[in-house]
Amino acid sequence: MNMFCFQCEQTAQGKGCTIQGVCGKNADTSNLQDELTSKLIELANCDEKNESNTELLIDGLFTTVI
Ligand code: SF4
């Protein structure tokens, strides 16, 4: 699996981590977190706004902070 992560300000040379994350993250984790964030953006853009969705967004985003 190819590595490309641009999820934080510590990214290698400001261009994205492409071999191994500066933080130690591997390609599998990076790709899963990209997928999760994409789905959270879809949820944020959906028409149904409620407390449950808000909690899910917060929990989902904090799972990407490692
Ligand atoms: S692999 Fe880690 S250090 Fe590199 S951009 Fe992603 S989160 Fe930041």
PDB file of N, CA, C and O and ligand atoms in Angstrom:
ATOM      1  N   MET A   1       0.847  -1.186   0.000  1.00  0.00           N
ATOM      2  CA  MET A   1       0.000   0.000   0.000  1.00  0.00           C
ATOM      3  C   MET A   1       0.886   1.241   0.000  1.00  0.00           C
ATOM      4  O   MET A   1       1.860   1.322   0.730  1.00  0.00           O
ATOM      5  N   ASN A   2       0.556   2.188  -0.864  1.00  0.00           N
ATOM      6  CA  ASN A   2       1.351   3.409  -0.961  1.00  0.00           C
ATOM      7  C   ASN A   2       1.093   4.331   0.211  1.00  0.00           C
ATOM      8  O   ASN A   2      -0.016   4.414   0.710  1.00  0.00           O
ATOM      9  N   MET A   3       2.137   5.022   0.604  1.00  0.00           N
ATOM     10  CA  MET A   3       2.043   5.963   1.707  1.00  0.00           C
ATOM     11  C   MET A   3       1.989   7.379   1.162  1.00  0.00           C
ATOM     12  O   MET A   3       2.851   7.792   0.381  1.00  0.00           O
ATOM     13  N   PHE A   4       0.981   8.103   1.523  1.00  0.00           N
ATOM     14  CA  PHE A   4       0.964   9.555   1.339  1.00  0.00           C
ATOM     15  C   PHE A   4       0.074  10.129   2.430  1.00  0.00           C
ATOM     16  O   PHE A   4      -1.116   9.829   2.493  1.00  0.00           O
ATOM     17  N   CYS A   5       0.665  10.911   3.275  1.00  0.00           N
ATOM     18  CA  CYS A   5      -0.097  11.518   4.362  1.00  0.00           C
ATOM     19  C   CYS A   5       0.229  13.001   4.425  1.00  0.00           C
ATOM     20  O   CYS A   5       1.391  13.394   4.409  1.00  0.00           O
ATOM     21  N   PHE A   6      -0.815  13.796   4.482  1.00  0.00           N
ATOM     22  CA  PHE A   6      -0.686  15.257   4.552  1.00  0.00           C
ATOM     23  C   PHE A   6      -1.655  15.760   5.611  1.00  0.00           C
ATOM     24  O   PHE A   6      -2.341  16.736   5.428  1.00  0.00           O
ATOM     25  N   GLN A   7      -1.710  15.011   6.722  1.00  0.00           N
ATOM     26  CA  GLN A   7      -2.738  15.276   7.724  1.00  0.00           C
ATOM     27  C   GLN A   7      -2.320  16.244   8.817  1.00  0.00           C
ATOM     28  O   GLN A   7      -3.145  16.621   9.642  1.00  0.00           O
ATOM     29  N   CYS A   8      -1.051  16.632   8.858  1.00  0.00           N
ATOM     30  CA  CYS A   8      -0.660  17.545   9.932  1.00  0.00           C
ATOM     31  C   CYS A   8       0.498  18.442   9.510  1.00  0.00           C
ATOM     32  O   CYS A   8       1.088  18.254   8.450  1.00  0.00           O
ATOM     33  N   GLU A   9       0.816  19.375  10.394  1.00  0.00           N
ATOM     34  CA  GLU A   9       1.850  20.354  10.082  1.00  0.00           C
ATOM     35  C   GLU A   9       3.258  19.787  10.218  1.00  0.00           C
ATOM     36  O   GLU A   9       4.221  20.443   9.826  1.00  0.00           O
ATOM     37  N   GLN A  10       3.395  18.583  10.720  1.00  0.00           N
ATOM     38  CA  GLN A  10       4.721  17.972  10.864  1.00  0.00           C
ATOM     39  C   GLN A  10       5.119  17.186   9.629  1.00  0.00           C
ATOM     40  O   GLN A  10       6.156  16.525   9.611  1.00  0.00           O
ATOM     41  N   THR A  11       4.309  17.236   8.606  1.00  0.00           N
ATOM     42  CA  THR A  11       4.552  16.453   7.409  1.00  0.00           C
ATOM     43  C   THR A  11       5.949  16.698   6.831  1.00  0.00           C
ATOM     44  O   THR A  11       6.486  17.800   6.933  1.00  0.00           O
ATOM     45  N   ALA A  12       6.531  15.690   6.261  1.00  0.00           N
ATOM     46  CA  ALA A  12       7.920  15.751   5.791  1.00  0.00           C
ATOM     47  C   ALA A  12       8.115  16.873   4.777  1.00  0.00           C
ATOM     48  O   ALA A  12       7.449  16.922   3.744  1.00  0.00           O
ATOM     49  N   GLN A  13       9.010  17.799   5.081  1.00  0.00           N
ATOM     50  CA  GLN A  13       9.377  18.929   4.216  1.00  0.00           C
ATOM     51  C   GLN A  13       8.164  19.727   3.738  1.00  0.00           C
ATOM     52  O   GLN A  13       8.200  20.344   2.675  1.00  0.00           O
ATOM     53  N   GLY A  14       7.078  19.672   4.463  1.00  0.00           N
ATOM     54  CA  GLY A  14       5.875  20.399   4.092  1.00  0.00           C
ATOM     55  C   GLY A  14       5.197  19.863   2.843  1.00  0.00           C
ATOM     56  O   GLY A  14       4.311  20.507   2.279  1.00  0.00           O
ATOM     57  N   LYS A  15       5.575  18.649   2.431  1.00  0.00           N
ATOM     58  CA  LYS A  15       5.060  18.109   1.174  1.00  0.00           C
ATOM     59  C   LYS A  15       4.294  16.802   1.325  1.00  0.00           C
ATOM     60  O   LYS A  15       3.816  16.243   0.343  1.00  0.00           O
ATOM     61  N   GLY A  16       4.234  16.273   2.528  1.00  0.00           N
ATOM     62  CA  GLY A  16       3.559  15.004   2.742  1.00  0.00           C
ATOM     63  C   GLY A  16       4.547  13.898   3.050  1.00  0.00           C
ATOM     64  O   GLY A  16       5.621  13.851   2.467  1.00  0.00           O
ATOM     65  N   CYS A  17       4.166  13.035   3.954  1.00  0.00           N
ATOM     66  CA  CYS A  17       5.005  11.881   4.296  1.00  0.00           C
ATOM     67  C   CYS A  17       4.737  10.787   3.273  1.00  0.00           C
ATOM     68  O   CYS A  17       3.592  10.401   3.056  1.00  0.00           O
ATOM     69  N   THR A  18       5.779  10.285   2.637  1.00  0.00           N
ATOM     70  CA  THR A  18       5.584   9.343   1.539  1.00  0.00           C
ATOM     71  C   THR A  18       6.200   7.971   1.781  1.00  0.00           C
ATOM     72  O   THR A  18       5.909   7.048   1.032  1.00  0.00           O
ATOM     73  N   ILE A  19       7.058   7.844   2.759  1.00  0.00           N
ATOM     74  CA  ILE A  19       7.675   6.534   3.021  1.00  0.00           C
ATOM     75  C   ILE A  19       7.145   5.991   4.341  1.00  0.00           C
ATOM     76  O   ILE A  19       6.557   4.916   4.394  1.00  0.00           O
ATOM     77  N   GLN A  20       7.339   6.744   5.384  1.00  0.00           N
ATOM     78  CA  GLN A  20       6.840   6.451   6.729  1.00  0.00           C
ATOM     79  C   GLN A  20       6.503   7.791   7.344  1.00  0.00           C
ATOM     80  O   GLN A  20       7.179   8.784   7.068  1.00  0.00           O
ATOM     81  N   GLY A  21       5.476   7.850   8.139  1.00  0.00           N
ATOM     82  CA  GLY A  21       5.134   9.107   8.763  1.00  0.00           C
ATOM     83  C   GLY A  21       6.216   9.604   9.698  1.00  0.00           C
ATOM     84  O   GLY A  21       6.822   8.806  10.414  1.00  0.00           O
ATOM     85  N   VAL A  22       6.459  10.897   9.679  1.00  0.00           N
ATOM     86  CA  VAL A  22       7.372  11.503  10.644  1.00  0.00           C
ATOM     87  C   VAL A  22       6.921  11.147  12.055  1.00  0.00           C
ATOM     88  O   VAL A  22       7.730  10.937  12.957  1.00  0.00           O
ATOM     89  N   CYS A  23       5.617  11.023  12.241  1.00  0.00           N
ATOM     90  CA  CYS A  23       5.049  10.693  13.548  1.00  0.00           C
ATOM     91  C   CYS A  23       5.049   9.190  13.815  1.00  0.00           C
ATOM     92  O   CYS A  23       4.681   8.764  14.898  1.00  0.00           O
ATOM     93  N   GLY A  24       5.431   8.394  12.825  1.00  0.00           N
ATOM     94  CA  GLY A  24       5.434   6.952  12.999  1.00  0.00           C
ATOM     95  C   GLY A  24       4.227   6.269  12.377  1.00  0.00           C
ATOM     96  O   GLY A  24       4.134   5.040  12.355  1.00  0.00           O
ATOM     97  N   LYS A  25       3.298   7.064  11.842  1.00  0.00           N
ATOM     98  CA  LYS A  25       2.092   6.493  11.240  1.00  0.00           C
ATOM     99  C   LYS A  25       2.465   5.703   9.986  1.00  0.00           C
ATOM    100  O   LYS A  25       3.317   6.115   9.223  1.00  0.00           O
ATOM    101  N   ASN A  26       1.771   4.580   9.780  1.00  0.00           N
ATOM    102  CA  ASN A  26       2.029   3.804   8.561  1.00  0.00           C
ATOM    103  C   ASN A  26       0.933   4.069   7.521  1.00  0.00           C
ATOM    104  O   ASN A  26      -0.048   4.779   7.785  1.00  0.00           O
ATOM    105  N   ALA A  27       1.104   3.494   6.344  1.00  0.00           N
ATOM    106  CA  ALA A  27       0.173   3.745   5.239  1.00  0.00           C
ATOM    107  C   ALA A  27      -1.246   3.289   5.563  1.00  0.00           C
ATOM    108  O   ALA A  27      -2.215   3.978   5.223  1.00  0.00           O
ATOM    109  N   ASP A  28      -1.373   2.133   6.208  1.00  0.00           N
ATOM    110  CA  ASP A  28      -2.719   1.631   6.523  1.00  0.00           C
ATOM    111  C   ASP A  28      -3.487   2.620   7.398  1.00  0.00           C
ATOM    112  O   ASP A  28      -4.644   2.947   7.135  1.00  0.00           O
ATOM    113  N   THR A  29      -2.821   3.083   8.444  1.00  0.00           N
ATOM    114  CA  THR A  29      -3.480   4.019   9.365  1.00  0.00           C
ATOM    115  C   THR A  29      -3.795   5.327   8.664  1.00  0.00           C
ATOM    116  O   THR A  29      -4.893   5.875   8.804  1.00  0.00           O
ATOM    117  N   SER A  30      -2.846   5.832   7.895  1.00  0.00           N
ATOM    118  CA  SER A  30      -3.069   7.087   7.186  1.00  0.00           C
ATOM    119  C   SER A  30      -4.265   6.988   6.240  1.00  0.00           C
ATOM    120  O   SER A  30      -5.128   7.867   6.211  1.00  0.00           O
ATOM    121  N   ASN A  31      -4.325   5.907   5.482  1.00  0.00           N
ATOM    122  CA  ASN A  31      -5.421   5.748   4.524  1.00  0.00           C
ATOM    123  C   ASN A  31      -6.763   5.589   5.229  1.00  0.00           C
ATOM    124  O   ASN A  31      -7.779   6.143   4.786  1.00  0.00           O
ATOM    125  N   LEU A  32      -6.790   4.841   6.311  1.00  0.00           N
ATOM    126  CA  LEU A  32      -8.039   4.683   7.056  1.00  0.00           C
ATOM    127  C   LEU A  32      -8.494   6.018   7.649  1.00  0.00           C
ATOM    128  O   LEU A  32      -9.691   6.337   7.659  1.00  0.00           O
ATOM    129  N   GLN A  33      -7.554   6.806   8.129  1.00  0.00           N
ATOM    130  CA  GLN A  33      -7.927   8.104   8.685  1.00  0.00           C
ATOM    131  C   GLN A  33      -8.412   9.058   7.596  1.00  0.00           C
ATOM    132  O   GLN A  33      -9.305   9.867   7.835  1.00  0.00           O
ATOM    133  N   ASP A  34      -7.834   8.956   6.402  1.00  0.00           N
ATOM    134  CA  ASP A  34      -8.351   9.762   5.282  1.00  0.00           C
ATOM    135  C   ASP A  34      -9.789   9.361   4.956  1.00  0.00           C
ATOM    136  O   ASP A  34     -10.645  10.215   4.708  1.00  0.00           O
ATOM    137  N   GLU A  35     -10.057   8.049   4.941  1.00  0.00           N
ATOM    138  CA  GLU A  35     -11.417   7.575   4.659  1.00  0.00           C
ATOM    139  C   GLU A  35     -12.382   8.045   5.736  1.00  0.00           C
ATOM    140  O   GLU A  35     -13.497   8.493   5.435  1.00  0.00           O
ATOM    141  N   LEU A  36     -11.965   7.921   6.987  1.00  0.00           N
ATOM    142  CA  LEU A  36     -12.819   8.362   8.093  1.00  0.00           C
ATOM    143  C   LEU A  36     -13.128   9.848   7.982  1.00  0.00           C
ATOM    144  O   LEU A  36     -14.290  10.271   8.105  1.00  0.00           O
ATOM    145  N   THR A  37     -12.109  10.650   7.720  1.00  0.00           N
ATOM    146  CA  THR A  37     -12.313  12.094   7.619  1.00  0.00           C
ATOM    147  C   THR A  37     -13.241  12.428   6.458  1.00  0.00           C
ATOM    148  O   THR A  37     -14.109  13.302   6.566  1.00  0.00           O
ATOM    149  N   SER A  38     -13.089  11.708   5.353  1.00  0.00           N
ATOM    150  CA  SER A  38     -13.971  11.933   4.207  1.00  0.00           C
ATOM    151  C   SER A  38     -15.432  11.663   4.580  1.00  0.00           C
ATOM    152  O   SER A  38     -16.332  12.438   4.237  1.00  0.00           O
ATOM    153  N   LYS A  39     -15.663  10.573   5.298  1.00  0.00           N
ATOM    154  CA  LYS A  39     -17.039  10.242   5.707  1.00  0.00           C
ATOM    155  C   LYS A  39     -17.569  11.254   6.722  1.00  0.00           C
ATOM    156  O   LYS A  39     -18.756  11.595   6.711  1.00  0.00           O
ATOM    157  N   LEU A  40     -16.695  11.738   7.574  1.00  0.00           N
ATOM    158  CA  LEU A  40     -17.134  12.746   8.552  1.00  0.00           C
ATOM    159  C   LEU A  40     -17.520  14.048   7.849  1.00  0.00           C
ATOM    160  O   LEU A  40     -18.450  14.733   8.262  1.00  0.00           O
ATOM    161  N   ILE A  41     -16.804  14.391   6.787  1.00  0.00           N
ATOM    162  CA  ILE A  41     -17.158  15.582   6.003  1.00  0.00           C
ATOM    163  C   ILE A  41     -18.536  15.381   5.373  1.00  0.00           C
ATOM    164  O   ILE A  41     -19.380  16.284   5.386  1.00  0.00           O
ATOM    165  N   GLU A  42     -18.801  14.179   4.850  1.00  0.00           N
ATOM    166  CA  GLU A  42     -20.129  13.891   4.287  1.00  0.00           C
ATOM    167  C   GLU A  42     -21.198  14.039   5.362  1.00  0.00           C
ATOM    168  O   GLU A  42     -22.273  14.595   5.114  1.00  0.00           O
ATOM    169  N   LEU A  43     -20.915  13.519   6.552  1.00  0.00           N
ATOM    170  CA  LEU A  43     -21.876  13.630   7.649  1.00  0.00           C
ATOM    171  C   LEU A  43     -22.103  15.097   8.023  1.00  0.00           C
ATOM    172  O   LEU A  43     -23.244  15.515   8.249  1.00  0.00           O
ATOM    173  N   ALA A  44     -21.033  15.872   8.045  1.00  0.00           N
ATOM    174  CA  ALA A  44     -21.158  17.292   8.400  1.00  0.00           C
ATOM    175  C   ALA A  44     -21.995  18.050   7.383  1.00  0.00           C
ATOM    176  O   ALA A  44     -22.657  19.028   7.717  1.00  0.00           O
ATOM    177  N   ASN A  45     -21.953  17.591   6.130  1.00  0.00           N
ATOM    178  CA  ASN A  45     -22.682  18.271   5.066  1.00  0.00           C
ATOM    179  C   ASN A  45     -24.101  17.752   4.879  1.00  0.00           C
ATOM    180  O   ASN A  45     -24.844  18.281   4.045  1.00  0.00           O
ATOM    181  N   CYS A  46     -24.487  16.729   5.625  1.00  0.00           N
ATOM    182  CA  CYS A  46     -25.832  16.188   5.445  1.00  0.00           C
ATOM    183  C   CYS A  46     -26.860  17.146   6.049  1.00  0.00           C
ATOM    184  O   CYS A  46     -26.534  18.005   6.855  1.00  0.00           O
ATOM    185  N   ASP A  47     -28.067  16.963   5.648  1.00  0.00           N
ATOM    186  CA  ASP A  47     -29.128  17.882   6.080  1.00  0.00           C
ATOM    187  C   ASP A  47     -29.580  17.628   7.504  1.00  0.00           C
ATOM    188  O   ASP A  47     -30.161  18.498   8.136  1.00  0.00           O
ATOM    189  N   GLU A  48     -29.352  16.409   8.005  1.00  0.00           N
ATOM    190  CA  GLU A  48     -29.859  16.069   9.330  1.00  0.00           C
ATOM    191  C   GLU A  48     -28.865  16.493  10.407  1.00  0.00           C
ATOM    192  O   GLU A  48     -27.850  15.852  10.639  1.00  0.00           O
ATOM    193  N   LYS A  49     -29.151  17.596  11.047  1.00  0.00           N
ATOM    194  CA  LYS A  49     -28.305  18.092  12.134  1.00  0.00           C
ATOM    195  C   LYS A  49     -28.952  17.710  13.460  1.00  0.00           C
ATOM    196  O   LYS A  49     -30.103  18.033  13.719  1.00  0.00           O
ATOM    197  N   ASN A  50     -28.215  16.994  14.276  1.00  0.00           N
ATOM    198  CA  ASN A  50     -28.715  16.679  15.604  1.00  0.00           C
ATOM    199  C   ASN A  50     -27.545  16.403  16.545  1.00  0.00           C
ATOM    200  O   ASN A  50     -26.399  16.321  16.126  1.00  0.00           O
ATOM    201  N   GLU A  51     -27.860  16.251  17.812  1.00  0.00           N
ATOM    202  CA  GLU A  51     -26.821  16.092  18.831  1.00  0.00           C
ATOM    203  C   GLU A  51     -26.011  14.818  18.617  1.00  0.00           C
ATOM    204  O   GLU A  51     -24.808  14.783  18.839  1.00  0.00           O
ATOM    205  N   SER A  52     -26.668  13.767  18.175  1.00  0.00           N
ATOM    206  CA  SER A  52     -25.994  12.493  17.949  1.00  0.00           C
ATOM    207  C   SER A  52     -24.938  12.634  16.851  1.00  0.00           C
ATOM    208  O   SER A  52     -23.818  12.127  16.973  1.00  0.00           O
ATOM    209  N   ASN A  53     -25.303  13.304  15.763  1.00  0.00           N
ATOM    210  CA  ASN A  53     -24.349  13.516  14.671  1.00  0.00           C
ATOM    211  C   ASN A  53     -23.171  14.371  15.127  1.00  0.00           C
ATOM    212  O   ASN A  53     -22.026  14.104  14.750  1.00  0.00           O
ATOM    213  N   THR A  54     -23.462  15.375  15.929  1.00  0.00           N
ATOM    214  CA  THR A  54     -22.394  16.247  16.417  1.00  0.00           C
ATOM    215  C   THR A  54     -21.411  15.463  17.278  1.00  0.00           C
ATOM    216  O   THR A  54     -20.193  15.581  17.131  1.00  0.00           O
ATOM    217  N   GLU A  55     -21.930  14.623  18.166  1.00  0.00           N
ATOM    218  CA  GLU A  55     -21.050  13.807  19.016  1.00  0.00           C
ATOM    219  C   GLU A  55     -20.218  12.847  18.167  1.00  0.00           C
ATOM    220  O   GLU A  55     -19.037  12.629  18.437  1.00  0.00           O
ATOM    221  N   LEU A  56     -20.839  12.263  17.150  1.00  0.00           N
ATOM    222  CA  LEU A  56     -20.118  11.342  16.268  1.00  0.00           C
ATOM    223  C   LEU A  56     -18.995  12.065  15.527  1.00  0.00           C
ATOM    224  O   LEU A  56     -17.881  11.530  15.383  1.00  0.00           O
ATOM    225  N   LEU A  57     -19.269  13.284  15.070  1.00  0.00           N
ATOM    226  CA  LEU A  57     -18.238  14.076  14.386  1.00  0.00           C
ATOM    227  C   LEU A  57     -17.054  14.352  15.315  1.00  0.00           C
ATOM    228  O   LEU A  57     -15.893  14.178  14.927  1.00  0.00           O
ATOM    229  N   ILE A  58     -17.366  14.759  16.524  1.00  0.00           N
ATOM    230  CA  ILE A  58     -16.294  15.080  17.478  1.00  0.00           C
ATOM    231  C   ILE A  58     -15.482  13.823  17.804  1.00  0.00           C
ATOM    232  O   ILE A  58     -14.248  13.834  17.760  1.00  0.00           O
ATOM    233  N   ASP A  59     -16.183  12.739  18.121  1.00  0.00           N
ATOM    234  CA  ASP A  59     -15.479  11.494  18.450  1.00  0.00           C
ATOM    235  C   ASP A  59     -14.636  11.016  17.271  1.00  0.00           C
ATOM    236  O   ASP A  59     -13.497  10.579  17.445  1.00  0.00           O
ATOM    237  N   GLY A  60     -15.212  11.095  16.084  1.00  0.00           N
ATOM    238  CA  GLY A  60     -14.488  10.637  14.893  1.00  0.00           C
ATOM    239  C   GLY A  60     -13.242  11.444  14.634  1.00  0.00           C
ATOM    240  O   GLY A  60     -12.179  10.898  14.339  1.00  0.00           O
ATOM    241  N   LEU A  61     -13.353  12.753  14.767  1.00  0.00           N
ATOM    242  CA  LEU A  61     -12.187  13.596  14.532  1.00  0.00           C
ATOM    243  C   LEU A  61     -11.108  13.347  15.578  1.00  0.00           C
ATOM    244  O   LEU A  61      -9.920  13.288  15.250  1.00  0.00           O
ATOM    245  N   PHE A  62     -11.507  13.156  16.833  1.00  0.00           N
ATOM    246  CA  PHE A  62     -10.496  12.941  17.872  1.00  0.00           C
ATOM    247  C   PHE A  62      -9.813  11.587  17.753  1.00  0.00           C
ATOM    248  O   PHE A  62      -8.701  11.422  18.245  1.00  0.00           O
ATOM    249  N   THR A  63     -10.449  10.627  17.082  1.00  0.00           N
ATOM    250  CA  THR A  63      -9.750   9.346  16.887  1.00  0.00           C
ATOM    251  C   THR A  63      -8.577   9.487  15.931  1.00  0.00           C
ATOM    252  O   THR A  63      -7.690   8.645  15.913  1.00  0.00           O
ATOM    253  N   THR A  64      -8.562  10.561  15.147  1.00  0.00           N
ATOM    254  CA  THR A  64      -7.447  10.763  14.206  1.00  0.00           C
ATOM    255  C   THR A  64      -6.268  11.472  14.870  1.00  0.00           C
ATOM    256  O   THR A  64      -5.202  11.606  14.260  1.00  0.00           O
ATOM    257  N   VAL A  65      -6.433  11.914  16.093  1.00  0.00           N
ATOM    258  CA  VAL A  65      -5.351  12.597  16.804  1.00  0.00           C
ATOM    259  C   VAL A  65      -4.603  11.572  17.647  1.00  0.00           C
ATOM    260  O   VAL A  65      -5.085  11.143  18.687  1.00  0.00           O
ATOM    261  N   ILE A  66      -3.467  11.163  17.167  1.00  0.00           N
ATOM    262  CA  ILE A  66      -2.699  10.163  17.909  1.00  0.00           C
ATOM    263  C   ILE A  66      -1.294  10.649  18.163  1.00  0.00           C
ATOM    264  O   ILE A  66      -0.815  11.530  17.532  1.00  0.00           O
TER     265      ILE A  66
HETATM  266  S1  SF4 B   1       2.280  10.712   8.674  1.00  0.00           S
HETATM  267 FE1  SF4 B   1       2.132  11.735  10.632  1.00  0.00          FE
HETATM  268  S2  SF4 B   1       3.630  13.403  10.512  1.00  0.00           S
HETATM  269 FE2  SF4 B   1       3.234  12.737   8.433  1.00  0.00          FE
HETATM  270  S3  SF4 B   1       1.611  14.134   7.724  1.00  0.00           S
HETATM  271 FE3  SF4 B   1       0.670  12.271   8.494  1.00  0.00          FE
HETATM  272  S4  SF4 B   1       0.119  12.750  10.591  1.00  0.00           S
HETATM  273 FE4  SF4 B   1       1.650  14.242   9.937  1.00  0.00          FE
END
